[in-house]
Tab-separated table of C-alpha atoms and ligand atoms in Angstrom:
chain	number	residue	atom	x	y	z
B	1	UNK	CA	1.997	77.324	-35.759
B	2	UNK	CA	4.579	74.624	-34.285
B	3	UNK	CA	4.963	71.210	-35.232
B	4	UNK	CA	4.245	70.717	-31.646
B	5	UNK	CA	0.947	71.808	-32.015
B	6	UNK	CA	-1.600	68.986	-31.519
B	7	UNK	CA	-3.334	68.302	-34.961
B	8	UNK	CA	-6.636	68.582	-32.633
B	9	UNK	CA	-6.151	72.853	-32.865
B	10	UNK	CA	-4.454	73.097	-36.181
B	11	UNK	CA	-7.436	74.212	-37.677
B	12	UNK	CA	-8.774	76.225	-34.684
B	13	UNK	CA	-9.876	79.510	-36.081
B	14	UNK	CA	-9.364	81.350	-32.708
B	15	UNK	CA	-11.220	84.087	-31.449
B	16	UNK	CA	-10.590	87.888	-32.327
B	17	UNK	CA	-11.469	90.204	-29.698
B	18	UNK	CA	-12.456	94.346	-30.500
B	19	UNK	CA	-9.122	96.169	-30.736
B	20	UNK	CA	-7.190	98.015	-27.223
B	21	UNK	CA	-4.853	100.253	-28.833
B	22	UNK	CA	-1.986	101.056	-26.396
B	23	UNK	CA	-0.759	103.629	-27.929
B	24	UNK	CA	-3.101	106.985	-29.048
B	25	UNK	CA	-6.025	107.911	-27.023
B	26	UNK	CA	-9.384	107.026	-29.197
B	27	UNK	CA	-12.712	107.721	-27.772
B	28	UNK	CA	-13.453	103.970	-27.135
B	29	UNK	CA	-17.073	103.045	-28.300
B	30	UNK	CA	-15.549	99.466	-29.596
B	31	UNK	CA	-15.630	96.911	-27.108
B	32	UNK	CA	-18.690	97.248	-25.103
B	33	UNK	CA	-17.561	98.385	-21.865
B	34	UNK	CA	-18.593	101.153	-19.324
B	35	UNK	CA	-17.138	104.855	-19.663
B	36	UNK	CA	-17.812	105.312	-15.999
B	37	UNK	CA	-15.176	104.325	-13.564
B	38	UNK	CA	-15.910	102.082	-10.510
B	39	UNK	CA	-17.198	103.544	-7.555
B	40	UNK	CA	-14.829	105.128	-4.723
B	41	UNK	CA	-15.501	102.096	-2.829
B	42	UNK	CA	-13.702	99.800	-4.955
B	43	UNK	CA	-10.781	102.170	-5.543
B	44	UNK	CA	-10.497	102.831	-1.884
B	45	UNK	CA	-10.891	98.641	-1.514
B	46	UNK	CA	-8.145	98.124	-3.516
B	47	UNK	CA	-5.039	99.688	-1.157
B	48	UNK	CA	-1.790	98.954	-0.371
B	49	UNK	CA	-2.878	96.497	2.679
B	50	UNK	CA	-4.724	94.424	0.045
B	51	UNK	CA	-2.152	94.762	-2.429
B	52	UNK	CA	0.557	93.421	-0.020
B	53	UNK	CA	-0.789	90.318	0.578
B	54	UNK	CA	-0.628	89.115	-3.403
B	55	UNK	CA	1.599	86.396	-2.091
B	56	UNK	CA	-1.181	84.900	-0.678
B	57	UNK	CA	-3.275	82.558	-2.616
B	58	UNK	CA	-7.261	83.665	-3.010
B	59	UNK	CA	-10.018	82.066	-1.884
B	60	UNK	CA	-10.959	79.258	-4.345
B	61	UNK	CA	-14.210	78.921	-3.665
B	62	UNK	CA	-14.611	82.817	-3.426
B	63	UNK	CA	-17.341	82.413	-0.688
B	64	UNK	CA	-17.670	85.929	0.609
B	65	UNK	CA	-18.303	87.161	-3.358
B	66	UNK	CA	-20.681	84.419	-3.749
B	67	UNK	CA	-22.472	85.286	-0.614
B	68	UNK	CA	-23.070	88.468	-1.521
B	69	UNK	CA	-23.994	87.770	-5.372
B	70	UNK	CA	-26.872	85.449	-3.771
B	71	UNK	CA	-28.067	87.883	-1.549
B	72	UNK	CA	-28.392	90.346	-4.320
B	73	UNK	CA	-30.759	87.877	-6.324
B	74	UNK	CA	-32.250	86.122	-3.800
B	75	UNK	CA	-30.665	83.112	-4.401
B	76	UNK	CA	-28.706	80.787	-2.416
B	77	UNK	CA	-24.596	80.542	-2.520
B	78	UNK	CA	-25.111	77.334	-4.147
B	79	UNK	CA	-26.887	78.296	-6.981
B	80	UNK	CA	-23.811	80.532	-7.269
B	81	UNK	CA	-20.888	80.182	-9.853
B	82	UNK	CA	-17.476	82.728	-10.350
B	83	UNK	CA	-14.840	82.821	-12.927
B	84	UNK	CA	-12.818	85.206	-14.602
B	85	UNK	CA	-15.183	86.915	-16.768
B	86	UNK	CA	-18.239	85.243	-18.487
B	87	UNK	CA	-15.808	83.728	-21.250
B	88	UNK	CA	-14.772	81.678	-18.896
B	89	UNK	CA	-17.685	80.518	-17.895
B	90	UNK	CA	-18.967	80.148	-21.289
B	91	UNK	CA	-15.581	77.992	-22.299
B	92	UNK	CA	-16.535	76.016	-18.905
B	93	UNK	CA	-19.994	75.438	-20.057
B	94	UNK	CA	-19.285	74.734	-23.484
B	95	UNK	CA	-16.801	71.949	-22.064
B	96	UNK	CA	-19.108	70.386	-19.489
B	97	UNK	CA	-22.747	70.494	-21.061
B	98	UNK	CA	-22.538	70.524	-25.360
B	99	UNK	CA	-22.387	66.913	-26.443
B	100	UNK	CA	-20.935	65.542	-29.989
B	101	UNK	CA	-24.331	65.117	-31.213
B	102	UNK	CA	-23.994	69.286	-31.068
B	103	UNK	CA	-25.215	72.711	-29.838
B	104	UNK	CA	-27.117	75.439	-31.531
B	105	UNK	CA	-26.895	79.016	-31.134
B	106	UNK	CA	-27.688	81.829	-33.933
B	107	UNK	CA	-25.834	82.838	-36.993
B	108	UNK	CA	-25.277	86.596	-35.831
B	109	UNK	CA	-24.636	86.234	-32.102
B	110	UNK	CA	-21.604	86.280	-29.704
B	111	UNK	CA	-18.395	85.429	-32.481
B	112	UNK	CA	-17.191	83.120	-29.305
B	113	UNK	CA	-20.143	80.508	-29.500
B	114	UNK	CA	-18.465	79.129	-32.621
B	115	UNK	CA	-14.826	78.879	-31.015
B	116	UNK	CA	-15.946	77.071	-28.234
B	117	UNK	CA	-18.077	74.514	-30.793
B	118	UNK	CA	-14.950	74.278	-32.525
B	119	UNK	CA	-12.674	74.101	-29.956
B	120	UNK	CA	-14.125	70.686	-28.226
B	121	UNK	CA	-15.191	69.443	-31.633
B	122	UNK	CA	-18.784	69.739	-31.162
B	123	UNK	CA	-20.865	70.101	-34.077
B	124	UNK	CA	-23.010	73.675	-34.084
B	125	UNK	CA	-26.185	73.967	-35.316
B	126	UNK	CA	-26.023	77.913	-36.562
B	127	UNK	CA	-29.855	78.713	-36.873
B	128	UNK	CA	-30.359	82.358	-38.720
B	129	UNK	CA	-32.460	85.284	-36.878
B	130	UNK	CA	-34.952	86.421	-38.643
B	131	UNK	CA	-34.822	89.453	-41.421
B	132	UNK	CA	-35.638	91.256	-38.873
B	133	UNK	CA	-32.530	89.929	-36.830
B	134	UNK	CA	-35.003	89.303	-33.995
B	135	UNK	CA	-34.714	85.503	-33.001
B	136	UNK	CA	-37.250	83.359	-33.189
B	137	UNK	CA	-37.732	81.328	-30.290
B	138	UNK	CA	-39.363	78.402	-32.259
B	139	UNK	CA	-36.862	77.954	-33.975
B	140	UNK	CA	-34.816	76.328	-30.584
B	141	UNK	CA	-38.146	74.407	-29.398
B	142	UNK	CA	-37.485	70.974	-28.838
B	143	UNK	CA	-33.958	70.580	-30.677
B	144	UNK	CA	-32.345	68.422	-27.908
B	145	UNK	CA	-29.246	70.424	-28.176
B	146	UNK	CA	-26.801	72.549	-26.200
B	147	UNK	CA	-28.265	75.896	-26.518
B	148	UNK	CA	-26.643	79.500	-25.862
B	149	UNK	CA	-28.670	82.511	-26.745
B	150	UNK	CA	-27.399	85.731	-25.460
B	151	UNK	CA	-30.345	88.373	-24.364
B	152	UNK	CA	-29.996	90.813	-25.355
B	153	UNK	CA	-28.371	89.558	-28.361
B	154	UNK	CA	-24.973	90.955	-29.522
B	155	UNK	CA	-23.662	92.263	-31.634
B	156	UNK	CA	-27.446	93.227	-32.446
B	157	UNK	CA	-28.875	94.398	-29.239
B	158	UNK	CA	-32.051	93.067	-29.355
B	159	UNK	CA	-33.706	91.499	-27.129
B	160	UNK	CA	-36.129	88.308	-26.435
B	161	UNK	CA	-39.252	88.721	-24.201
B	162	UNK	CA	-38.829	86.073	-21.185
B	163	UNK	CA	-41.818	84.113	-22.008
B	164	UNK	CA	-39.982	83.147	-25.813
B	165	UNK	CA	-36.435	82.502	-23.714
B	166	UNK	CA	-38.503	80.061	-21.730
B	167	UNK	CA	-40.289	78.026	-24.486
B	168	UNK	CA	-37.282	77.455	-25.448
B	169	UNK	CA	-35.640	75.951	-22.117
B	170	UNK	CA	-38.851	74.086	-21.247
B	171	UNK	CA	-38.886	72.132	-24.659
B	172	UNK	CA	-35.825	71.099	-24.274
B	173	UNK	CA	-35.479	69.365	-20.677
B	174	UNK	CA	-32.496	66.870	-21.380
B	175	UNK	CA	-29.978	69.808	-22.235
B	176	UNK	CA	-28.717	72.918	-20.645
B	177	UNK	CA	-29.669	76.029	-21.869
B	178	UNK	CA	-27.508	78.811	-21.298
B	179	UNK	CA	-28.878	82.334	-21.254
B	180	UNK	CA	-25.964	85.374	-21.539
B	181	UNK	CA	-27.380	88.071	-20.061
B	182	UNK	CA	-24.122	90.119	-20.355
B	183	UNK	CA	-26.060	93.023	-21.197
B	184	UNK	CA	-29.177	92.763	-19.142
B	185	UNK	CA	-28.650	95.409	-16.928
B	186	UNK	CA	-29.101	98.043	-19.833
B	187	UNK	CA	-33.489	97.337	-20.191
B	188	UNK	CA	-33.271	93.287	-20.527
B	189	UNK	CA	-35.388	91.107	-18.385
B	190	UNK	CA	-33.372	88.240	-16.515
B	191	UNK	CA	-34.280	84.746	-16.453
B	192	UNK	CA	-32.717	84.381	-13.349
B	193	UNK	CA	-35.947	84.106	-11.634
B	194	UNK	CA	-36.932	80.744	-13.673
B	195	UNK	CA	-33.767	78.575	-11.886
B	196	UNK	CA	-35.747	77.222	-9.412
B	197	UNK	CA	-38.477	75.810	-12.093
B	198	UNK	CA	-36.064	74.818	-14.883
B	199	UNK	CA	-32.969	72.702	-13.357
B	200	UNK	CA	-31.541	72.763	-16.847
B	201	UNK	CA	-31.225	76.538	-16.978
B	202	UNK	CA	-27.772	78.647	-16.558
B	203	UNK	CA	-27.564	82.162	-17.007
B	204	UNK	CA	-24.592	83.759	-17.455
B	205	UNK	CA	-23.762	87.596	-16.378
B	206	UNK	CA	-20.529	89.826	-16.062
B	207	UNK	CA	-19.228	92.794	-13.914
B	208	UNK	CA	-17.702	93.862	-17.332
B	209	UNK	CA	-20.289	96.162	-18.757
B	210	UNK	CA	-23.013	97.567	-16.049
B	211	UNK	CA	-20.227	97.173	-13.367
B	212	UNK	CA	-17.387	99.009	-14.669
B	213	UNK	CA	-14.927	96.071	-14.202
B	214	UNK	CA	-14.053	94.316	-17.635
B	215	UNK	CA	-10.212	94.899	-16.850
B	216	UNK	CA	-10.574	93.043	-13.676
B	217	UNK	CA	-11.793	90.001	-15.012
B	218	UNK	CA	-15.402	89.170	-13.310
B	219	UNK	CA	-18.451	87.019	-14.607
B	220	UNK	CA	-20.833	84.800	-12.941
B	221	UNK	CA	-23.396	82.346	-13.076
B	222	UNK	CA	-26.846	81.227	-11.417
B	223	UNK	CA	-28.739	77.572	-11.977
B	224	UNK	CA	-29.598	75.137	-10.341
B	225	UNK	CA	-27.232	73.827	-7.441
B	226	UNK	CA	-26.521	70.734	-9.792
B	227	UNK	CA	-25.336	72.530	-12.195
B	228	UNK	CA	-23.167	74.765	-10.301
B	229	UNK	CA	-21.851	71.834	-9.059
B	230	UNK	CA	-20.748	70.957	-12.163
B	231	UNK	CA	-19.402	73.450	-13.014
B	232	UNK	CA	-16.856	73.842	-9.647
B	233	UNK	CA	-15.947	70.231	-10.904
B	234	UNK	CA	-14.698	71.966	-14.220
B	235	UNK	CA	-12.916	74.930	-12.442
B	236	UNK	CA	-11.451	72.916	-9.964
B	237	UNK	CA	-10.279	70.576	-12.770
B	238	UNK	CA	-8.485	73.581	-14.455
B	239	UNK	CA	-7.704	76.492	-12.230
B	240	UNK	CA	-8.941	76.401	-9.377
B	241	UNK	CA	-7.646	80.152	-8.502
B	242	UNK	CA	-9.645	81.820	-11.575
B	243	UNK	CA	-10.710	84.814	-9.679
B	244	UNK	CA	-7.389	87.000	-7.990
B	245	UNK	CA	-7.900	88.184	-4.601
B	246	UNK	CA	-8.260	92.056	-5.623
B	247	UNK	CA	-11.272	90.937	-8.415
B	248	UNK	CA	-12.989	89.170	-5.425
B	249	UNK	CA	-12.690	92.269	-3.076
B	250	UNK	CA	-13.485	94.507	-6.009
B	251	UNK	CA	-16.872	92.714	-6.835
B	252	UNK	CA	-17.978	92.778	-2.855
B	253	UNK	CA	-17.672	96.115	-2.749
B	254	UNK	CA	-19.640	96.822	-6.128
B	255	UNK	CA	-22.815	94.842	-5.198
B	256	UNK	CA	-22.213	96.657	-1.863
B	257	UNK	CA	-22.737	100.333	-4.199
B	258	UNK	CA	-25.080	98.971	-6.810
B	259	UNK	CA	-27.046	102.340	-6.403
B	260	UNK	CA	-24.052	103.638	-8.248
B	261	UNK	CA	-23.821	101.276	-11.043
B	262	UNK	CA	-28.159	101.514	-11.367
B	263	UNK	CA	-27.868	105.389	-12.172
B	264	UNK	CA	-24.883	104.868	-14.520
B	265	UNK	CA	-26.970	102.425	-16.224
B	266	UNK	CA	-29.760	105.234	-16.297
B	267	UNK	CA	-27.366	107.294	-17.760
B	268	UNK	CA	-26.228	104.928	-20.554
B	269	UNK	CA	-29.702	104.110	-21.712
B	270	UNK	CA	-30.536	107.969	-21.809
B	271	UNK	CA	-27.359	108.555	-24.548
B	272	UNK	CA	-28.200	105.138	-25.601
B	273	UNK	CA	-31.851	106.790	-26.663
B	274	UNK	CA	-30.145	110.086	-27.361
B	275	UNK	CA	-27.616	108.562	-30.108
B	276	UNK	CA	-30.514	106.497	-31.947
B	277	UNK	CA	-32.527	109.566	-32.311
B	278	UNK	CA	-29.815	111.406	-33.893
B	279	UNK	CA	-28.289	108.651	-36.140
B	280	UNK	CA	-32.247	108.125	-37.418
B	281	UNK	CA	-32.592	111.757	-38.469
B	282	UNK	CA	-29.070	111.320	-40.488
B	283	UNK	CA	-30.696	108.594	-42.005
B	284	UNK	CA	-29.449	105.565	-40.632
B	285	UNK	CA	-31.354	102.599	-39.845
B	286	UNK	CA	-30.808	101.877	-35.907
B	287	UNK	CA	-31.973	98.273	-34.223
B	288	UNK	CA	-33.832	98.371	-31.567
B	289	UNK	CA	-30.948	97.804	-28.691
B	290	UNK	CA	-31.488	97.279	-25.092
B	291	UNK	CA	-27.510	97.011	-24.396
B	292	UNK	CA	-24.989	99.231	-24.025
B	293	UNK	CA	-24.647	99.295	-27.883
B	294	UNK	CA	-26.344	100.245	-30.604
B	295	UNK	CA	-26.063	98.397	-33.885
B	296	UNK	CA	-26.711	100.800	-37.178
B	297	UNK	CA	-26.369	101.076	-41.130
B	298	UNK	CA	-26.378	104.012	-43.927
B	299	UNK	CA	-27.925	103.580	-47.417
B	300	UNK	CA	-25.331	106.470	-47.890
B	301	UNK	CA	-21.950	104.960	-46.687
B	302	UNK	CA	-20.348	101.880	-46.190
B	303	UNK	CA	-20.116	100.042	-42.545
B	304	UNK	CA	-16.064	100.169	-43.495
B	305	UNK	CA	-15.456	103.500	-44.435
B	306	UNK	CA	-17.638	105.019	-41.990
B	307	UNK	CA	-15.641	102.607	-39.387
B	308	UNK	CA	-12.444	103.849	-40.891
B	309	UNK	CA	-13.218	107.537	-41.320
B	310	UNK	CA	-14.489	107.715	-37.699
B	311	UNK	CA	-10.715	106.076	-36.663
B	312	UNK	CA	-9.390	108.251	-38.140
B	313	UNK	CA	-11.279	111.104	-36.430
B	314	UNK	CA	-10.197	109.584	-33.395
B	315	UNK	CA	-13.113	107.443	-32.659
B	316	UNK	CA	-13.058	103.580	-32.379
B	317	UNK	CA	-16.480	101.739	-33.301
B	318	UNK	CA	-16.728	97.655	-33.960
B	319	UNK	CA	-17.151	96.486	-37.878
B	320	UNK	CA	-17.563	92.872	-38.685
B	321	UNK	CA	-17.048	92.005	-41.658
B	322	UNK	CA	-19.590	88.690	-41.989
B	323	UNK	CA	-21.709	89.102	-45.012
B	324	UNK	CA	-25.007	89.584	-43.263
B	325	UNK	CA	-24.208	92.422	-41.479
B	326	UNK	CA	-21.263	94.383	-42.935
B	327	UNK	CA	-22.810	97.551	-43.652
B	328	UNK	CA	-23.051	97.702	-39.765
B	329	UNK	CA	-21.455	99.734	-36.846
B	330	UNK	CA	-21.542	98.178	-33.556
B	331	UNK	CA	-21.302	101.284	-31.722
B	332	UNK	CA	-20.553	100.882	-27.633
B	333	UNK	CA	-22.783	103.883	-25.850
B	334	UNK	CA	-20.105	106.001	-23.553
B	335	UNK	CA	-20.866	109.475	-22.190
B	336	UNK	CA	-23.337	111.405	-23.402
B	337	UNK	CA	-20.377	114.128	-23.906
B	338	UNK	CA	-18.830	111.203	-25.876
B	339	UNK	CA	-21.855	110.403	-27.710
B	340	UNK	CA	-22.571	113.965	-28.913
B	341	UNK	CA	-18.675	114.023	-30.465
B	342	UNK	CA	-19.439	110.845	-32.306
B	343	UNK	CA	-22.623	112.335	-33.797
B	344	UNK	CA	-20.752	115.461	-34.743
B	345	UNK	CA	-18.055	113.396	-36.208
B	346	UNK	CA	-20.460	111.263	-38.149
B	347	UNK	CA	-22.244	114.342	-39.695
B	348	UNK	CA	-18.913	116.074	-40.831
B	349	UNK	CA	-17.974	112.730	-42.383
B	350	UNK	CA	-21.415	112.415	-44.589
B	351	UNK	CA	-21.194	116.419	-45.587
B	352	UNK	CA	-17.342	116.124	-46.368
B	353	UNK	CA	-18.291	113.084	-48.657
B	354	UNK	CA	-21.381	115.235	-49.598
B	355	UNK	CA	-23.377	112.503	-48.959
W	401	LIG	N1	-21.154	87.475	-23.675
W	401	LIG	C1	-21.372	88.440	-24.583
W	401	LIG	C2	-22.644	88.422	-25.351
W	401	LIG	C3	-20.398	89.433	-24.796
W	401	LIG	O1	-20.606	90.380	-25.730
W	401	LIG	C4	-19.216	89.413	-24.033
W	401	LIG	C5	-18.188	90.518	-24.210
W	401	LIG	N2	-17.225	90.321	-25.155
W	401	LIG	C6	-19.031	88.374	-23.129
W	401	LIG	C7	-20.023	87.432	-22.959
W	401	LIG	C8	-17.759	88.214	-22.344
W	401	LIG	O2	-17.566	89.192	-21.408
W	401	LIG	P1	-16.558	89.033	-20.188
W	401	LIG	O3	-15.704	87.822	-20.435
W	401	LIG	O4	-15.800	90.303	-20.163
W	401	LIG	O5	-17.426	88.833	-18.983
């Protein structure tokens, strides 16, 4: 740290995101994202014509991408919000909508939550799920605070049924609660349909997980025109040009092939079922996940050595160390050919331990 620092960050415990080695080739099941490629579409999209005119600024208010987002949803382009990623988002929300008198979001939940509190001083209400780790919606009813509850939940995968998420944003009319739905396309159900009776609801979803795009930076947002509106006040506050030209082409041309992206997800949720089945009959205990993740735990090894004796095998799988949940794996679901070598892995690792 510099003395140049502002005394406002010095004791800003910054986000860590999953590790991107650079230099061997793992099998990547650590940070959540697709194992598919984008379509041809995109790749074709994204030529030497487009390329060449990088000088050029982007669209700022990304109109075409939002057109075609709303059209998707049935939605208008106004109720219709882009930025570069849902981080961004969630920073811009975080910013614009969570008071001093604080937010609340759960203790095991999306590590970024608690940056965000931190970052703009706002005191966080950390509410614990359940044994269970399912959250319990009462728990949020009436609490007059910022609220951000991601659904399905990570790193746990579960998720909430829509009537709980909406107890939740009807008892608490005077602040915005914001749904991430980052990982609804893997069996969630979106509250996307409730904007238009609940002007204090934003959800939040990416192009980074169903949509094969998390390099290219994509996430977006649907509420209430208001809030949207609020939200362009933010962006254009801090940069305006969030989303590069070749991300805004990119995500046209993906909502214009989302029968691609629908059987990949078909795909995902069949290894998804596949690798729970086989973990259970090694013995492990598996949440119930409707993400692109499964979380699970051994009686018969540790969440740290079987994280470190799978890296060493090649494969990378997320480990957090928090107390509540470090004899865990978060373990993203890639291939099914993927999926099979992490099973094989895992059962040569418990036999060469003899356990
Ligand atoms: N929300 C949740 C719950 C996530 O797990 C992630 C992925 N790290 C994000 C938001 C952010 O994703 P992105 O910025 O790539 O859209």
């Amino acid at each position: 740290m510099s003395k140049f620092l502002s005394p406002l960050y010095s004791s800003l415990v910054e986000y860590v995101p999953g590790e991107q080695p650079q230099d061997k080739k793992y099998i990547k099941l650590n940070t959540n994202e697709s194992p598919f490629p984008p379509c041809r579409q995109v790749l074709e999209a994204l030529n030497e014509k487009e390329t060449a005119r990088l000088n050029l600024y982007c669209d700022p208010e990304s109109k075409m991408l939002k057109e075609a987002l709303a059209k998707q949803y049935g939605v208008k382009k106004e109720n219709v919000f882009v930025a570069n990623g849902s981080d961004d988002i969630l920073n811009f929300a975080f910013m614009a909508y969570a008071r001093e008198d604080g937010c609340a979001f759960a203790d095991i939940t999306y590590g970024f939550y608690k940056v965000f509190a931190q970052l703009y001083g706002i005191n966080a209400q950390i509410i614990p799920l359940k044994a269970d780790f399912t959250l319990s919606a009462d728990d949020y009813c009436g609490i007059n605070k910022f609220i951000a509850i991601a659904n399905p939940n990570a790193p746990t995968g579960i998720c909430l049924p829509l009537a709980e998420i909406e107890k939740v944003i009807e008892s608490n009319p005077d602040n915005v609660v914001l749904i991430d739905e980052a990982y609804v396309d893997f069996g969630g159900e979106s509250a996307i349909k409730l904007i238009d009776k609940y002007p204090n609801l934003l959800v939040v979803q990416t192009f980074s997980k169903s949509r094969s795009m998390a390099g290219a930076r994509l996430g977006f947002a649907i509420a209430n025109e208001q809030l949207i509106k609020d939200l362009e006040k933010i962006k254009f506050s801090t940069n305006p040009y969030n989303v590069n030209r070749l991300t805004q082409l990119a995500g046209i041309c993906t909502i214009e092939n989302q029968a691609y992206y629908d059987k990949n997800a078909k795909e995902i949720i069949a290894s998804r079922e596949f690798t729970t089945k086989k973990l259970e009959e090694l013995g492990f205990t598996v949440l119930d996940s409707k993400a692109n993740f499964i979380f699970a735990k051994s009686d018969k090894i540790s969440g740290e050595e079987l994280y470190l004796s799978l890296k060493e095998r090649g494969i990378l799988v997320r480990h957090f160390t928090a107390e509540r949940i470090k004899e865990f794996n978060r373990i993203t679901i890639g291939t099914l050919q993927q999926m099979e070598c992490f099973i094989k892995e895992t059962e040569n690792i418990l036999k060469e331990k003899n356990l």
